[in-house]
C-alpha cells in the first residue's frame, strides 16, 4: 500500500478526448502535504504515515498538538490524516508529497465529509 494525499475539492469540469467524447472530472487543490510523523510496527503495532496540510492559528492548537509537532520538528498543520502503508513504502518525516506521488492511470479512493444542512423542517425538506 502507498500513502494517500489530502486535497480540497474545488468543483467539477469536463475534458474532451481526442475522439470528442466528454468526460466529467473533479478539480482538486493540493497544498503542501507534509509527512508529520511515522507509525512503526515495533513501536505502535502497525505501519502508517501521518500527513498534514494547511496552516493553523497557533492559539487554536492544544499543548499536546504543539508538542507533537515540536518532537517531530515539523511546522504545525491544520488538518491531519493517517494512512496505513506497507513498511517498504515509508517516506521520511518532513518530506512533502505532491501529485507526482501517483502514476498516470492509477485508481484512487476518495473520502469526503458531506456538507451538513442542519435541522430541516418539514416544508424545507419535503416542499
mmCIF file of C-alpha atoms in Angstrom:
data_model
loop_
_atom_site.group_PDB
_atom_site.id
_atom_site.type_symbol
_atom_site.label_atom_id
_atom_site.label_comp_id
_atom_site.label_asym_id
_atom_site.label_seq_id
_atom_site.Cartn_x
_atom_site.Cartn_y
_atom_site.Cartn_z
ATOM 1 C CA UNK A 1 0.000 0.000 0.000
ATOM 2 C CA UNK A 2 1.090 3.548 -0.730
ATOM 3 C CA UNK A 3 0.353 6.707 1.217
ATOM 4 C CA UNK A 4 -2.586 8.878 0.269
ATOM 5 C CA UNK A 5 -2.894 12.612 -0.185
ATOM 6 C CA UNK A 6 -5.046 15.332 1.378
ATOM 7 C CA UNK A 7 -6.786 17.612 -1.148
ATOM 8 C CA UNK A 8 -9.641 20.093 -1.302
ATOM 9 C CA UNK A 9 -12.420 19.781 -3.887
ATOM 10 C CA UNK A 10 -12.820 22.968 -5.906
ATOM 11 C CA UNK A 11 -15.562 21.813 -8.253
ATOM 12 C CA UNK A 12 -16.362 19.888 -11.403
ATOM 13 C CA UNK A 13 -15.486 20.488 -15.045
ATOM 14 C CA UNK A 14 -15.169 18.455 -18.236
ATOM 15 C CA UNK A 15 -12.432 17.452 -20.631
ATOM 16 C CA UNK A 16 -12.704 16.237 -24.200
ATOM 17 C CA UNK A 17 -10.937 13.140 -25.503
ATOM 18 C CA UNK A 18 -9.357 13.193 -28.999
ATOM 19 C CA UNK A 19 -12.487 11.360 -30.231
ATOM 20 C CA UNK A 20 -14.685 14.218 -28.976
ATOM 21 C CA UNK A 21 -16.185 12.357 -26.008
ATOM 22 C CA UNK A 22 -16.915 14.478 -22.942
ATOM 23 C CA UNK A 23 -15.509 13.138 -19.661
ATOM 24 C CA UNK A 24 -16.607 14.740 -16.363
ATOM 25 C CA UNK A 25 -13.708 15.366 -13.973
ATOM 26 C CA UNK A 26 -13.316 16.666 -10.431
ATOM 27 C CA UNK A 27 -10.910 19.538 -9.793
ATOM 28 C CA UNK A 28 -8.828 19.124 -6.622
ATOM 29 C CA UNK A 29 -6.498 21.621 -4.965
ATOM 30 C CA UNK A 30 -3.392 20.063 -3.418
ATOM 31 C CA UNK A 31 -1.479 22.254 -0.963
ATOM 32 C CA UNK A 32 1.865 21.292 0.501
ATOM 33 C CA UNK A 33 1.074 17.905 2.030
ATOM 34 C CA UNK A 34 3.779 17.176 4.608
ATOM 35 C CA UNK A 35 4.697 13.933 6.394
ATOM 36 C CA UNK A 36 4.236 14.842 10.085
ATOM 37 C CA UNK A 37 5.136 11.509 11.696
ATOM 38 C CA UNK A 38 5.610 7.795 11.101
ATOM 39 C CA UNK A 39 3.984 4.912 12.945
ATOM 40 C CA UNK A 40 6.144 1.790 13.045
ATOM 41 C CA UNK A 41 5.321 -1.856 13.653
ATOM 42 C CA UNK A 42 7.771 -2.085 16.570
ATOM 43 C CA UNK A 43 6.511 0.964 18.469
ATOM 44 C CA UNK A 44 2.811 1.246 17.539
ATOM 45 C CA UNK A 45 1.855 -2.218 16.267
ATOM 46 C CA UNK A 46 1.151 -1.086 12.698
ATOM 47 C CA UNK A 47 2.850 0.895 9.944
ATOM 48 C CA UNK A 48 1.389 4.234 8.866
ATOM 49 C CA UNK A 49 2.209 7.791 7.841
ATOM 50 C CA UNK A 50 0.595 10.831 9.394
ATOM 51 C CA UNK A 51 0.145 13.613 6.846
ATOM 52 C CA UNK A 52 -0.737 17.232 7.478
ATOM 53 C CA UNK A 53 -1.887 20.114 5.318
ATOM 54 C CA UNK A 54 -2.761 23.784 5.826
ATOM 55 C CA UNK A 55 -1.564 26.482 8.190
ATOM 56 C CA UNK A 56 -3.425 26.730 11.522
ATOM 57 C CA UNK A 57 -3.700 29.561 14.013
ATOM 58 C CA UNK A 58 -1.216 28.588 16.711
ATOM 59 C CA UNK A 59 -3.566 29.712 19.504
ATOM 60 C CA UNK A 60 -6.116 27.101 18.391
ATOM 61 C CA UNK A 61 -3.687 24.188 18.856
ATOM 62 C CA UNK A 62 -3.623 22.365 22.163
ATOM 63 C CA UNK A 63 -0.357 21.947 24.066
ATOM 64 C CA UNK A 64 -0.351 18.269 23.148
ATOM 65 C CA UNK A 65 -0.630 19.070 19.440
ATOM 66 C CA UNK A 66 2.120 21.684 19.669
ATOM 67 C CA UNK A 67 4.335 19.139 21.432
ATOM 68 C CA UNK A 68 3.602 16.525 18.758
ATOM 69 C CA UNK A 69 4.815 18.884 16.029
ATOM 70 C CA UNK A 70 7.812 20.022 18.105
ATOM 71 C CA UNK A 71 9.008 16.446 18.765
ATOM 72 C CA UNK A 72 8.882 15.645 15.040
ATOM 73 C CA UNK A 73 10.491 19.027 14.155
ATOM 74 C CA UNK A 74 7.855 19.987 11.565
ATOM 75 C CA UNK A 75 5.704 23.078 11.304
ATOM 76 C CA UNK A 76 2.122 22.776 12.648
ATOM 77 C CA UNK A 77 -0.591 21.711 10.225
ATOM 78 C CA UNK A 78 -4.315 22.431 10.249
ATOM 79 C CA UNK A 79 -5.695 19.104 9.012
ATOM 80 C CA UNK A 80 -4.030 15.783 9.764
ATOM 81 C CA UNK A 81 -4.812 12.312 8.457
ATOM 82 C CA UNK A 82 -3.193 8.926 8.919
ATOM 83 C CA UNK A 83 -2.654 6.494 6.032
ATOM 84 C CA UNK A 84 -1.660 2.875 6.563
ATOM 85 C CA UNK A 85 1.192 1.771 4.338
ATOM 86 C CA UNK A 86 3.459 -1.207 3.830
ATOM 87 C CA UNK A 87 6.889 -0.831 5.501
ATOM 88 C CA UNK A 88 8.799 -0.597 2.202
ATOM 89 C CA UNK A 89 6.744 2.460 1.163
ATOM 90 C CA UNK A 90 7.770 4.567 4.176
ATOM 91 C CA UNK A 91 8.538 8.231 3.487
ATOM 92 C CA UNK A 92 10.809 10.213 5.862
ATOM 93 C CA UNK A 93 9.296 12.755 8.269
ATOM 94 C CA UNK A 94 9.319 16.277 6.849
ATOM 95 C CA UNK A 95 9.064 15.158 3.211
ATOM 96 C CA UNK A 96 6.472 16.848 1.024
ATOM 97 C CA UNK A 97 4.081 14.706 -1.018
ATOM 98 C CA UNK A 98 2.826 16.113 -4.324
ATOM 99 C CA UNK A 99 0.627 14.745 -7.092
ATOM 100 C CA UNK A 100 3.783 13.286 -8.674
ATOM 101 C CA UNK A 101 3.460 10.601 -5.978
ATOM 102 C CA UNK A 102 0.761 8.957 -8.137
ATOM 103 C CA UNK A 103 1.279 7.329 -11.519
ATOM 104 C CA UNK A 104 -0.891 8.168 -14.563
ATOM 105 C CA UNK A 105 -3.905 5.888 -14.827
ATOM 106 C CA UNK A 106 -3.785 4.881 -11.159
ATOM 107 C CA UNK A 107 -7.166 4.470 -9.482
ATOM 108 C CA UNK A 108 -7.726 6.377 -6.243
ATOM 109 C CA UNK A 109 -10.213 6.041 -3.386
ATOM 110 C CA UNK A 110 -11.774 9.297 -2.259
ATOM 111 C CA UNK A 111 -13.301 10.007 1.138
ATOM 112 C CA UNK A 112 -15.086 13.238 1.956
ATOM 113 C CA UNK A 113 -17.201 14.965 4.551
ATOM 114 C CA UNK A 114 -20.616 15.998 3.260
ATOM 115 C CA UNK A 115 -21.974 19.479 3.844
ATOM 116 C CA UNK A 116 -24.401 19.427 6.756
ATOM 117 C CA UNK A 117 -27.802 21.038 6.258
ATOM 118 C CA UNK A 118 -28.655 21.323 9.926
ATOM 119 C CA UNK A 119 -32.241 20.765 11.084
ATOM 120 C CA UNK A 120 -34.509 20.811 8.066
ATOM 121 C CA UNK A 121 -38.160 21.424 8.866
ATOM 122 C CA UNK A 122 -40.971 19.644 7.029
ATOM 123 C CA UNK A 123 -41.593 22.423 4.479
ATOM 124 C CA UNK A 124 -37.901 22.810 3.722
ATOM 125 C CA UNK A 125 -37.343 19.076 3.464
ATOM 126 C CA UNK A 126 -40.442 17.925 1.596
ATOM 127 C CA UNK A 127 -41.699 21.174 -0.054
#
